[in-house]
Every structure is written in structure tokens, then in C-alpha cells.
Coordinates of C-alpha atoms in Angstrom, one line a residue:
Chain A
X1 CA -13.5 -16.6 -12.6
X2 CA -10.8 -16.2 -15.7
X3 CA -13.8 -15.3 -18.2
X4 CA -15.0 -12.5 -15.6
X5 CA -12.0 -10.7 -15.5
X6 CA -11.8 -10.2 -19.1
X7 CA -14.9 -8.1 -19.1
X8 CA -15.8 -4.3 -18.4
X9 CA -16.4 -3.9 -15.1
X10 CA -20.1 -3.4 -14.3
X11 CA -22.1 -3.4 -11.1
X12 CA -23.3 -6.5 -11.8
X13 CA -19.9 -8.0 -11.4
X14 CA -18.8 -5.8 -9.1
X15 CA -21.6 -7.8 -7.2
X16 CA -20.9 -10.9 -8.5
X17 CA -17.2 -10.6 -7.4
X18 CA -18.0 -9.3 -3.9
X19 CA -20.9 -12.6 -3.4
X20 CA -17.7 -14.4 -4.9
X21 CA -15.7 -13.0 -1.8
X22 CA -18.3 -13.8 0.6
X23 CA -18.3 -17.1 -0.1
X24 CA -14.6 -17.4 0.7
X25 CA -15.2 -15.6 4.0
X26 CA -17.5 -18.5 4.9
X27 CA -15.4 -20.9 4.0
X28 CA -12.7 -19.6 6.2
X29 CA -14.8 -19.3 8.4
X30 CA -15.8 -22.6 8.5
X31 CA -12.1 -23.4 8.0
X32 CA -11.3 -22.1 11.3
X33 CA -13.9 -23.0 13.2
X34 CA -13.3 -27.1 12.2
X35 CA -9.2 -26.3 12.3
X36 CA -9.7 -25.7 15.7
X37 CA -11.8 -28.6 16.7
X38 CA -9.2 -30.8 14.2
X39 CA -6.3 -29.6 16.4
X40 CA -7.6 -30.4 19.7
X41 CA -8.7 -33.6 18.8
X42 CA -5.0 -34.1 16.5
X43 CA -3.2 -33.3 19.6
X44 CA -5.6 -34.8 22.0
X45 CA -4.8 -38.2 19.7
X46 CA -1.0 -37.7 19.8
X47 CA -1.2 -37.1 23.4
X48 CA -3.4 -40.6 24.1
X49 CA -6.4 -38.8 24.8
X50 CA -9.7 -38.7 23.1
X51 CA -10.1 -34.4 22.9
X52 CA -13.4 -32.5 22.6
X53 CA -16.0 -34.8 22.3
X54 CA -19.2 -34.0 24.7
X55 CA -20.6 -30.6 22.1
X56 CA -23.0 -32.0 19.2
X57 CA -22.0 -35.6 17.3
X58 CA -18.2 -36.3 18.3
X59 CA -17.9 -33.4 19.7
X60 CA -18.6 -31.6 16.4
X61 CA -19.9 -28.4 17.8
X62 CA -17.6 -27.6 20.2
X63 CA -15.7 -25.4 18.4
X64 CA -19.2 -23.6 17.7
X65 CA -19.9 -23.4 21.1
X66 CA -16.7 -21.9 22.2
X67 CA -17.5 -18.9 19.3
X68 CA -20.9 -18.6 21.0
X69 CA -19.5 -18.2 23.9
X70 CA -16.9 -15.4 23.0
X71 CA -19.9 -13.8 21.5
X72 CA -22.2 -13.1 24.3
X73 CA -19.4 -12.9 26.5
X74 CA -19.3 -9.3 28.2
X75 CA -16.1 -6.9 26.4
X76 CA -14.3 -5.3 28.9
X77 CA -12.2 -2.1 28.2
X78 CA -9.5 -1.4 31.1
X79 CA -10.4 2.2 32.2
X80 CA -6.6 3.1 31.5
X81 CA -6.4 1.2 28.2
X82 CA -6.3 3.7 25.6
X83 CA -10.0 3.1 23.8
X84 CA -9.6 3.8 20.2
X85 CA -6.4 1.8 19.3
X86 CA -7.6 -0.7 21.7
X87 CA -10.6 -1.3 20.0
X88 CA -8.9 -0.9 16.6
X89 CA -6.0 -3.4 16.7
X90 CA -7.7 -6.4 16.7
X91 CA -9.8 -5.3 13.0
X92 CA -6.3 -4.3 11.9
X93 CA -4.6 -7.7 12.9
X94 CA -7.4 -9.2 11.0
X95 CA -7.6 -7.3 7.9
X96 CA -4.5 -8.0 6.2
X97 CA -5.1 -11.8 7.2
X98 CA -8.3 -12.0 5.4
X99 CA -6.8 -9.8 2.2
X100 CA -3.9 -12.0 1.5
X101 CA -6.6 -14.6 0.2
X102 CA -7.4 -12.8 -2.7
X103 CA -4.2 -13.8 -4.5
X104 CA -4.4 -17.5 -3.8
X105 CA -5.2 -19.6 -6.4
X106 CA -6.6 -23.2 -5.9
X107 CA -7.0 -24.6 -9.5
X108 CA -6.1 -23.4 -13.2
X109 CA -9.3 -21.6 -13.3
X110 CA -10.6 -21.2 -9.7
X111 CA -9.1 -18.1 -8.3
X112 CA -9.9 -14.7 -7.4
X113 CA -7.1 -11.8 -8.4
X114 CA -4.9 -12.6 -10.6
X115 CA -2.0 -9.9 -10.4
X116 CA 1.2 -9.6 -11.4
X117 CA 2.6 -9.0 -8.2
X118 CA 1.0 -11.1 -5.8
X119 CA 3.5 -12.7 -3.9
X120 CA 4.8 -8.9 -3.0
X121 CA 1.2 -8.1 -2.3
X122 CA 0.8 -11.2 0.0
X123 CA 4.6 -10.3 1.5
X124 CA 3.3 -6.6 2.3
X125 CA 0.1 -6.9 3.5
X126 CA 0.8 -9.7 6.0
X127 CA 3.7 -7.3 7.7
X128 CA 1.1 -5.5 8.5
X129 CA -0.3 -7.6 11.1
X130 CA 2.9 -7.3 13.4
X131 CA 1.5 -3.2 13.7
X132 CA -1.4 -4.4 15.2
X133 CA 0.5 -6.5 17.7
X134 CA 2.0 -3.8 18.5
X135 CA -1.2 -1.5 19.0
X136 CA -3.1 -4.2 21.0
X137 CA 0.3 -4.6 23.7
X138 CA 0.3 -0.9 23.6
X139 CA -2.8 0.4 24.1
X140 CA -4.1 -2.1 27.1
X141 CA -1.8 -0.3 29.0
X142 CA -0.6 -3.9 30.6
X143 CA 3.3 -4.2 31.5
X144 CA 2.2 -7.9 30.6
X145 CA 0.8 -7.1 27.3
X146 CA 3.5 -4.6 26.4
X147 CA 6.1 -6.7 27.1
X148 CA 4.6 -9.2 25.3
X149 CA 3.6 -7.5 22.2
X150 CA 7.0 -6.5 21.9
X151 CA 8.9 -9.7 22.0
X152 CA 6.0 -10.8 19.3
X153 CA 7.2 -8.2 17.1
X154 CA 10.7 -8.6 17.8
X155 CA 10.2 -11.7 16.9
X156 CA 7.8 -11.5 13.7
X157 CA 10.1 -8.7 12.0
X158 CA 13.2 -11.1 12.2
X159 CA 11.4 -13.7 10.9
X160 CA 9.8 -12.0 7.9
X161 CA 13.4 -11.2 6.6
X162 CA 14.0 -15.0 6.3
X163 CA 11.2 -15.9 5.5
X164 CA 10.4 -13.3 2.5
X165 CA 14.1 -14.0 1.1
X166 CA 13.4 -17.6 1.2
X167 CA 10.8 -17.3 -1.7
X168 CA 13.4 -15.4 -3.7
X169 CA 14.6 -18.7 -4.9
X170 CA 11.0 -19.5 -6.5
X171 CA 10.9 -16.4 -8.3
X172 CA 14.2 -16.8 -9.5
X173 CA 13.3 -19.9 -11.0
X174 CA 9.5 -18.9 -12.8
X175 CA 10.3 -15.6 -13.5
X176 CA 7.1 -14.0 -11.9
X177 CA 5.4 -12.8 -9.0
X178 CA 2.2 -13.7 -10.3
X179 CA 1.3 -17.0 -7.7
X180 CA -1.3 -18.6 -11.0
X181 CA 1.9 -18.8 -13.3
X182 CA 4.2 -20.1 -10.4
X183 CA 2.2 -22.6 -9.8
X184 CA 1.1 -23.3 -13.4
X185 CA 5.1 -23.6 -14.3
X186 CA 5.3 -26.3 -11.9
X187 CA 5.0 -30.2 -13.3
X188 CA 3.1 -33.0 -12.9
X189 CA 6.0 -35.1 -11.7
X190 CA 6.1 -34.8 -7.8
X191 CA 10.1 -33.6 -8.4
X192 CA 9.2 -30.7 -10.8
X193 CA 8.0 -29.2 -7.7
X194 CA 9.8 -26.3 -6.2
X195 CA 10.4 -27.9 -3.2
X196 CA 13.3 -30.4 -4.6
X197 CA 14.9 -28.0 -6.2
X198 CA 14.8 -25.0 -3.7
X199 CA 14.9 -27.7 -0.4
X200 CA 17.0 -24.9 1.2
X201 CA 14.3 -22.3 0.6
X202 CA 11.1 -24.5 1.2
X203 CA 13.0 -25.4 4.9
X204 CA 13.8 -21.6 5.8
X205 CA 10.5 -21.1 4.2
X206 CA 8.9 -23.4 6.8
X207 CA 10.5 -22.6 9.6
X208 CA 9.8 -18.7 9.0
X209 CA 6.0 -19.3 8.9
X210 CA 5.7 -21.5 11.7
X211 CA 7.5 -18.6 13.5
X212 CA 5.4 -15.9 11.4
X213 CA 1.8 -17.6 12.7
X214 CA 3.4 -17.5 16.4
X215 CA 2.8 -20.9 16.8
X216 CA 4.3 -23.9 18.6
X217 CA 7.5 -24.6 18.9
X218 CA 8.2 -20.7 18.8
X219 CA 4.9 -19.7 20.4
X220 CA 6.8 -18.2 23.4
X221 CA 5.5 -14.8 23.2
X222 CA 2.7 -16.2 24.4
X223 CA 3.5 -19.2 25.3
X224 CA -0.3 -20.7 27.6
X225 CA 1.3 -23.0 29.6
X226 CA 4.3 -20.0 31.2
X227 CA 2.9 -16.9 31.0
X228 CA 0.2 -15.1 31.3
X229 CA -0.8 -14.1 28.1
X230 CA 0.9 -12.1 25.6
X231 CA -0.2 -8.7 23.6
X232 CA -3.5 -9.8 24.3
X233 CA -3.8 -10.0 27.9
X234 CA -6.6 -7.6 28.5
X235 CA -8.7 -8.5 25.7
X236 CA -12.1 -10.4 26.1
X237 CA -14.9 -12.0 24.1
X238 CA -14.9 -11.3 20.5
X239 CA -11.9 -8.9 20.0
X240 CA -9.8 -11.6 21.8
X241 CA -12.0 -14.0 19.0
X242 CA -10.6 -11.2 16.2
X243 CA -6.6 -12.2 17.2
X244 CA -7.6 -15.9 17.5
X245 CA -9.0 -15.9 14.4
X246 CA -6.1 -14.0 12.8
X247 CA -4.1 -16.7 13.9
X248 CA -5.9 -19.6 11.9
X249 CA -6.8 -17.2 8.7
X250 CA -3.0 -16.8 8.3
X251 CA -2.5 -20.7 8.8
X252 CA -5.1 -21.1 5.8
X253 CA -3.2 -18.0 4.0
X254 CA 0.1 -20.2 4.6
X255 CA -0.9 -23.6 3.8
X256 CA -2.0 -22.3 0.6
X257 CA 0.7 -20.0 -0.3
X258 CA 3.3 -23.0 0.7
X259 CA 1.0 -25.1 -1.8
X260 CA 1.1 -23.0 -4.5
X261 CA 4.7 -22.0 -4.2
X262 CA 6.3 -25.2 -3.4
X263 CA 4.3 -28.5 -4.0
X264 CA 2.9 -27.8 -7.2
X265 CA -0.4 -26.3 -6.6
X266 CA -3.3 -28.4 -8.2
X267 CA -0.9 -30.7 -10.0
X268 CA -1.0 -33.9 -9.7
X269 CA 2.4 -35.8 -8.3
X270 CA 2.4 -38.6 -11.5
X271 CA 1.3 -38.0 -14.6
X272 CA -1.1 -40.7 -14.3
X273 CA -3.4 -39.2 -12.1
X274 CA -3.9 -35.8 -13.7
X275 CA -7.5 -37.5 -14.3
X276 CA -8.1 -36.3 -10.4
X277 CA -9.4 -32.9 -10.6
X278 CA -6.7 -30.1 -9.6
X279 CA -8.9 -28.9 -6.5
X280 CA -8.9 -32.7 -5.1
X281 CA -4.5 -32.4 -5.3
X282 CA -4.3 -28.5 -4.1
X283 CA -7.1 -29.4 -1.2
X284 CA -5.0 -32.6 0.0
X285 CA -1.6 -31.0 0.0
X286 CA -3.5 -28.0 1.9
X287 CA -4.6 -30.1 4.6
X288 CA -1.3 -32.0 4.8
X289 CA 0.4 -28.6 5.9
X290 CA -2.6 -28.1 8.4
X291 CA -2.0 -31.0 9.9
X292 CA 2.0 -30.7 9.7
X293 CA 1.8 -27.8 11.9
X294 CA -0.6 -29.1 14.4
X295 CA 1.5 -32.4 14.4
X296 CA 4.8 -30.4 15.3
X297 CA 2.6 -28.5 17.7
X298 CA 1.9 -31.9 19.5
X299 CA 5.4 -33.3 19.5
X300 CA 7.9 -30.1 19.4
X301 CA 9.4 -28.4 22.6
X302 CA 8.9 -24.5 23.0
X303 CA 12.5 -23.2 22.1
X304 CA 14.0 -20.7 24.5
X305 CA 13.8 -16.9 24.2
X306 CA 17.6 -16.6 23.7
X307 CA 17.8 -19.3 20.8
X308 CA 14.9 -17.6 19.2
X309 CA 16.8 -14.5 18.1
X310 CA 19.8 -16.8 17.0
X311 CA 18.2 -19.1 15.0
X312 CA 16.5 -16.4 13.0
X313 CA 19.2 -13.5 12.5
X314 CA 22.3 -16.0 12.6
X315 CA 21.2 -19.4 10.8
X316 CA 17.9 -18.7 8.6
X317 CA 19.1 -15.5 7.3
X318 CA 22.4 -16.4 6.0
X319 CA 20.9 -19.8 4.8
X320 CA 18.1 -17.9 2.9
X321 CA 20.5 -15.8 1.3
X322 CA 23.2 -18.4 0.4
X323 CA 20.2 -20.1 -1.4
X324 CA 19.6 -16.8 -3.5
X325 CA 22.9 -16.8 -4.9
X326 CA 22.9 -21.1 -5.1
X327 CA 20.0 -20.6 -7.4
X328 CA 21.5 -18.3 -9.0
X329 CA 24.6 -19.8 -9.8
X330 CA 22.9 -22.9 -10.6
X331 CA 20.3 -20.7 -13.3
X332 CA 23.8 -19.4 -14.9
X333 CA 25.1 -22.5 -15.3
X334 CA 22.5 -24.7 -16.4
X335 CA 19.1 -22.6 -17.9
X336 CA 20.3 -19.8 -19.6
Chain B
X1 CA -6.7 -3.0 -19.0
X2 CA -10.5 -4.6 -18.2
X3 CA -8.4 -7.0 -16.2
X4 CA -6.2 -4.9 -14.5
X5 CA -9.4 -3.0 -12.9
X6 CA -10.6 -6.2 -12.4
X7 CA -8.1 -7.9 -10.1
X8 CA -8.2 -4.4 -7.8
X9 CA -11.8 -4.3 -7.9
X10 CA -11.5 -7.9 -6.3
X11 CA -8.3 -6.6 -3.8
X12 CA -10.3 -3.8 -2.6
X13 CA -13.5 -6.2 -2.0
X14 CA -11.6 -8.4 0.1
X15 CA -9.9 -5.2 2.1
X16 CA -14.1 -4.1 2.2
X17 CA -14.8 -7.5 3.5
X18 CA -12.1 -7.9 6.2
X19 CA -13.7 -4.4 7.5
X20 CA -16.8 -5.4 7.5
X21 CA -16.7 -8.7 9.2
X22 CA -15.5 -7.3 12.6
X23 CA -17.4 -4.2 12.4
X24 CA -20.4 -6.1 11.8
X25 CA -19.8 -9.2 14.6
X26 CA -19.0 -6.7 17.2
X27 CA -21.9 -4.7 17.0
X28 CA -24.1 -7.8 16.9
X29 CA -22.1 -8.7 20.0
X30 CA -23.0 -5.3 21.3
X31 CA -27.1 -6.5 21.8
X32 CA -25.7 -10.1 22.7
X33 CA -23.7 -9.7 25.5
X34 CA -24.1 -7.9 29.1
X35 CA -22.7 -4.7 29.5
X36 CA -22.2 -4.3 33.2
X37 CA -19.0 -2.3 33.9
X38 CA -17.9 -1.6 37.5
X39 CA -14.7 -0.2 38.8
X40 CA -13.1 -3.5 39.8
X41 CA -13.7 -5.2 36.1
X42 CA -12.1 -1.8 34.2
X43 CA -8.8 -2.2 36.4
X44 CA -5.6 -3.6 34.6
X45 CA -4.8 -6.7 35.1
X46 CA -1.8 -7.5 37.1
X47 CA -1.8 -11.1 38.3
X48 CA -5.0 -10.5 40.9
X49 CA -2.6 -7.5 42.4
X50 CA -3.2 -4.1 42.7
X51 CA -1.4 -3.0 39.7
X52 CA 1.6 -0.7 40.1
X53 CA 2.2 2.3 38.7
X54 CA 2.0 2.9 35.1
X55 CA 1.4 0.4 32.3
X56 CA 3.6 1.7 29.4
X57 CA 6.9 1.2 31.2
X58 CA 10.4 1.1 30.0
X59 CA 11.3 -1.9 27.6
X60 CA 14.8 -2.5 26.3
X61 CA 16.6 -1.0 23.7
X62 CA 16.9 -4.0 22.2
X63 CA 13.8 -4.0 20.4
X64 CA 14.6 -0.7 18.8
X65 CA 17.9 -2.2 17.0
X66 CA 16.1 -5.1 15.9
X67 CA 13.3 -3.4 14.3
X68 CA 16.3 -0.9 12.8
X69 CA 18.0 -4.2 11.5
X70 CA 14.3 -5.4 9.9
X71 CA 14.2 -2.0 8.3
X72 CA 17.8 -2.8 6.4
X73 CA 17.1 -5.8 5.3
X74 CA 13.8 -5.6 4.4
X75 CA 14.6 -3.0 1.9
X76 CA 17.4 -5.4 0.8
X77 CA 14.4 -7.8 0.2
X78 CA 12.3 -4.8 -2.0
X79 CA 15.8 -4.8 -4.5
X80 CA 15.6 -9.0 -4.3
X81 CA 12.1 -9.4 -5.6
X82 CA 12.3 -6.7 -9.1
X83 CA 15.8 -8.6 -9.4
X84 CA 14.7 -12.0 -8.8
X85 CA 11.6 -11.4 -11.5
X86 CA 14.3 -10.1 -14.1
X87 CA 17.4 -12.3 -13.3
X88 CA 16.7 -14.4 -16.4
X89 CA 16.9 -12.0 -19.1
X90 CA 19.9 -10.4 -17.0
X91 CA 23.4 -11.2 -17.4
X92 CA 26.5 -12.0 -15.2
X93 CA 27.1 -9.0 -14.3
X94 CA 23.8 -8.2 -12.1
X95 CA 24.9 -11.0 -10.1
X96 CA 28.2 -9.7 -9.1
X97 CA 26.3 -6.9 -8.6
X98 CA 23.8 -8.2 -5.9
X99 CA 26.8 -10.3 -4.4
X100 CA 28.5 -7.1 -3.7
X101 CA 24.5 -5.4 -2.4
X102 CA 24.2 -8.3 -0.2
X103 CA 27.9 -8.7 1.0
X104 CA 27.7 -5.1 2.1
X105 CA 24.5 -6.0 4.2
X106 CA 26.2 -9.5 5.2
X107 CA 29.4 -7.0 6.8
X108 CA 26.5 -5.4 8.8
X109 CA 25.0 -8.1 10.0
X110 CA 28.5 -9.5 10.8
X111 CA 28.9 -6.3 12.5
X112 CA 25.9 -6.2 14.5
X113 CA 26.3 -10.3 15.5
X114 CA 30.1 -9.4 16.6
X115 CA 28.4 -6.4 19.1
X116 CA 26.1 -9.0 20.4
X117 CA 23.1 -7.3 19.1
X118 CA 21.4 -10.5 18.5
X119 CA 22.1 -12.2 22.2
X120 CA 19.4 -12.2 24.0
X121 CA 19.5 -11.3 27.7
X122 CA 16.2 -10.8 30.1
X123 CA 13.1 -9.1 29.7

């Protein structure tokens, strides 16, 4: 990909790049549709049972089978829903989702853009997916969905300041918001990672995102078991498949950005096994954060509404901004 | 500069592509799936009752001081990052500098934590 980017832009690569693209889509894609059979047969394991397993070999296909169905399932609009935001919000939930991948890089040379500031970019763009949380509670024109795509927001803003500062620490230490050299900057020693020295970042880091993807344990905006739904309450068949699939592009987006920012990328954790190629290291630590946060999905309680709001404003907060000025003090006393 | 167009080109192809995917499964949807609306299918959904009243009622205030507290510090955040990316070719004295930036936003937060902005109480 490197070699491409150093030459005049043509049509031909213009093409090239967007084939390039496609073949992440589908990968994603794919990505989501197995990350959703893996969970249900992860937590069906935790929970002593066996999980999907009637659909194809294993119960391979199920997860296809549930798309199909969403698919030729019939899309109803409420007549007082307001129609053009209604129809919009789930395309804009998903479009920042599916742009924050351009900036993740997976080896030395396998990547896509390669900017300067694409940790900001990734930062921005995935804000912008709390707007159409917003729209979709909005427009159905549902106290249930309104309610509900508020307390999502309420709770996706708060946890965007944590989790946003949180990185701060990284940056501090490589110097750049370019994700290829903050990796790259990173060792081949398992404790040159960023994740031994910023431990208090990588934590609040954590935290943040699980909270960010609106997953279990703070999944109570829309919580499956309590309530009725959430934002998306009067959405059926494939725009309610757009805000599901939001949900697992941004845990791909975060398994890799917490990859790349704090457990080295594509490096290898000794020395002595650089001989594995970079892709086999980033893909393994990628899954292992999959499978983290379908693991705590299986074994964590929902928290409660008012410790929510606490946690993030009065604990992560303060925590992600005492480690700012720990890495700081510590990059005056001991780098420079 | 080649690569500078480059890496946009890419950014705007995967904006293109995140367009295009919905627009295109939901009209190939459209000749997949039955379209047969009638009046009891378009009504909103209110627990299997007849819904009352209107939709877009009254939320707490709440929500409206916690999306003015994002707005503070998320522009704290937009000075951390240009900071952050320079801090090592900055001296001491930035540092005091942003201690004093943040403690000012650290009184607020104090401020708004002692008013019991961020207790949560019903709906």
C-alpha cells in the first residue's frame, strides 16, 4: 500500500484504492457476521450451554440466516415517525463506523491512509455516531425510543471525554497522531508496549470503549433483558440491521485501535519470535479484545443508571486526566 | 504532496463506501421484502397500548447540562491533543500552563459535582 501512496494519483489507483476498500468492507463484513455467531456460542459456553448450532455445519450459518432474515423482512415506517431522519439515522450511525477503518493499520506495510492526524480523525468521526442516536430516538416519534436515545447520548458524550483524554498519555509518549508511527515506536518486548507504561490510560481507555460500543456491563440504554428497546424501538429489518451492524463495525474499529495504541500493533511480544509475520501478532491480539469483551459480556452485571453517570464524570475523568499530567511529569523527569 | 492527496483520496473512498453500502442493501431490500402497510402496522409502538398522546414529550433538563459539560471538556481535549503532539520539544513552562487550563476546568467540574449535576435521579 506504502509504494501506492507515493505516486500521482491516477484513475487507475483511484480504482485500485477503492477495490482496496471493498475488500475491507467484506471483510468486516464477514467480521461481523462470524463475531456474532462467536458471541453467542462464547457466551452460550460460559453459560453451560451449547449456542447456535442447528443453521449449516455447527451452526455456521446462523448468523447468515438471521441477515437473510432482516433482509426480506417487511420495513415499517410509524405513520407519525418523521420519514426523512428516520430513514437517515441509521446510514449516519453507520458511516462514521465504517470510515474510522481507514486509519487502522495492521502491519508495517499493510494499511490504508496513512495521515498525520489519525487518531483525531478516528476521535472525530466516531462522535459522530452519538447524532445519529439521537435522530433515530427522535424521529420514531416513540416516548420509548426518545427516552432511550437520550440516556444513550447522555451516556456516550460522558464517556468520550474519558475516553479521548485517556489516549493523551500515548501521544505524549510518541509524539504523533499518526496511528503507523505509534505503533511502529512500540517494541518487540511485550513491556515496551503502551499498555505498561500508560496502565492508567489503557484501563480508562477500556472502560470508555466498552461504554462507547454500548455494550454489556453498561448496555443499559438498551438494556434486552429490562426494557423494551432503546433509540431503536420502532425500527425493523434492515435499518434495525444498519444500528446492529454499527455496533460490531465499532467493536472491530476498537479492537484495532486498542491494538495499535496499546499492545504493540504487529510486534511481536519477545524478540525471538519476530520470525512470525506482524499480521499473525496484530490478528491474535485483535481477537483477544473481541473475545475480552464478549467474555465480560458473559460474566459482568449491568451497572445501575445512577452509577453510570458517577463512574464516568467523577472517577474516569479525573483518573484520565491525573494520568496526563503523571506522564507528563514522568516525560520531564526521565526523557527529555 | 502525492501522498497527502493520496491518504484523502482513500478517506473520502471509505466515507463513499459507508454511503453506499446502506443505500445499496436497502434498495435491494426494497424488491426482497413485502410491502404491505395497513393502519394498525404504521401505529407507534407503545407496549400493545393505544399510544397516548404525543411522542416527542418532555425529557429532563438533565440531559441538556450534560451535553453542555461534554461541550467544555471536549474542547479542553481539542487543546490536549496539539499539546500532547508537541509536549516534547516544549518546555516546563507549557505544563504549568495546562495544569493551570485543566485546574480551571477541574474547579468546574468540582462545581458542577458539588450542585449534584451528575446524580442521577429517574427518567
Amino acid at each position: 500500500m506504502g509504494a501506492w501512496l507515493e505516486e500521482t494519483l491516477t484513475w487507475g489507483n483511484a480504482l485500485l484504492f477503492f477495490l482496496w476498500g471493498v475488500i475491507l468492507l467484506a471483510i468486516v463484513l464477514g467480521f461481523v457476521t462470524y463475531a456474532i455467531f462467536f458471541e453467542r456460542k462464547v457466551i452460550g459456553w460460559m453459560q453451560y450451554r451449547i449456542g447456535p448450532n442447528r443453521v449449516g455445519p455447527w451452526g455456521l450459518l446462523q448468523s447468515v440466516a438471521d441477515i437473510a432474515k432482516l433482509l426480506i423482512k417487511e420495513d415499517t415506517i410509524p405513520r407519525k415517525a418523521d420519514r426523512v431522519l428516520f430513514i437517515l439515522a441509521p446510514a449516519l450511525a453507520y458511516v462514521p463506523a465504517f470510515a474510522v477503518l481507514a486509519v487502522i493499520p495492521y502491519t508495517q506495510n499493510l494499511y490504508f491512509a496513512d495521515i498525520n492526524v489519525g487518531l483525531l480523525y478516528y476521535v472525530a468521526l466516531s462522535g459522530i455516531s452519538t447524532i445519529a442516536i439521537v435522530l433515530g430516538g427522535w424521529a420514531s416519534n416513540n416516548k420509548y425510543a426518545l427516552l432511550g436515545g437520550m440516556r444513550s447520548a447522555a451516556q456516550m458524550i460522558s464517556y468520550e471525554v474519558p475516553l479521548v483524554i485517556s489516549v493523551v498519555g500515548v501521544i505524549m509518549m510518541s509524539g504523533t497522531l499518526n496511528l503507523r508511527s505509534i505503533a511502529d515506536q512500540q517494541g518487540d518486548w511485550f513491556w515496551q508496549w503502551n499498555f505498561i507504561p500508560q496502565i492508567i490510560g489503557f484501563v480508562v481507555f477500556v472502560i470508555a470503549a466498552v461504554s462507547e460500543l454500548n455494550r454489556t456491563p453498561f448496555d443499559l440504554p438498551e438494556a434486552e433483558s429490562e426494557l423494551v428497546a432503546g433509540y431503536h424501538v420502532e425500527y425493523s429489518g434492515f435499518r434495525f440491521a444498519f444500528f446492529m451492524l454499527t455496533e460490531y463495525v465499532y467493536v472491530y474499529a476498537i479492537a484495532a485501535l486498542t491494538t495499535v495504541l496499546f499492545l504493540g500493533g504487529w510486534h511481536a511480544p519477545f524478540p525471538f519470535l519476530t520470525w512470525v509475520p506482524g499480521i499473525i501478532w496484530f490478528l491474535l491480539k485483535f481477537s483477544f479484545i473481541v473475545f475480552f469483551l464478549f467474555w465480560i459480556r458473559a460474566t459482568l452485571p449491568r451497572i445501575r443508571v445512577d452509577q453510570l453517570m458517577g463512574l464516568g464524570w467523577k472517577v474516569l475523568l479525573p483518573v484520565s486526566i491525573l494520568n496526563v499530567f503523571l506522564t507528563a511529569v514522568y516525560l520531564e523527569l526521565f526523557v527529555k | 504532496m502525492e501522498k497527502y492527496i493520496n491518504n484523502y483520496v482513500i478517506v473520502t473512498i471509505f466515507i463513499l463506501l459507508g454511503i453506499l453500502l446502506p443505500v445499496v442493501a436497502l434498495a435491494v431490500g426494497r424488491l426482497l421484502r413485502p410491502h404491505k402497510p395497513n393502519e394498525e402496522k404504521k401505529t407507534t409502538y407503545e407496549s400493545g397500548n393505544e399510544p397516548v398522546g404525543e411522542g416527542q414529550v418532555r425529557f429532563n433538563v438533565r440531559y441538556y447540562l450534560f451535553a453542555l459539560m461534554f461541550v467544555i471538556f471536549d474542547v479542553e481535549t481539542v487543546f490536549l491533543y496539539p499539546w500532547a503532539v508537541a509536549y516534547n520539544q516544549l518546555g516546563l513552562f507549557v505544563l504549568v500552563e495546562m495544569a493551570i487550563f485543566t485546574g480551571l476546568l477541574l474547579i468546574g467540574l468540582l462545581y458542577a459535582w458539588k450542585k449534584k449535576v451528575l446524580k442521577w435521579n429517574s427518567i
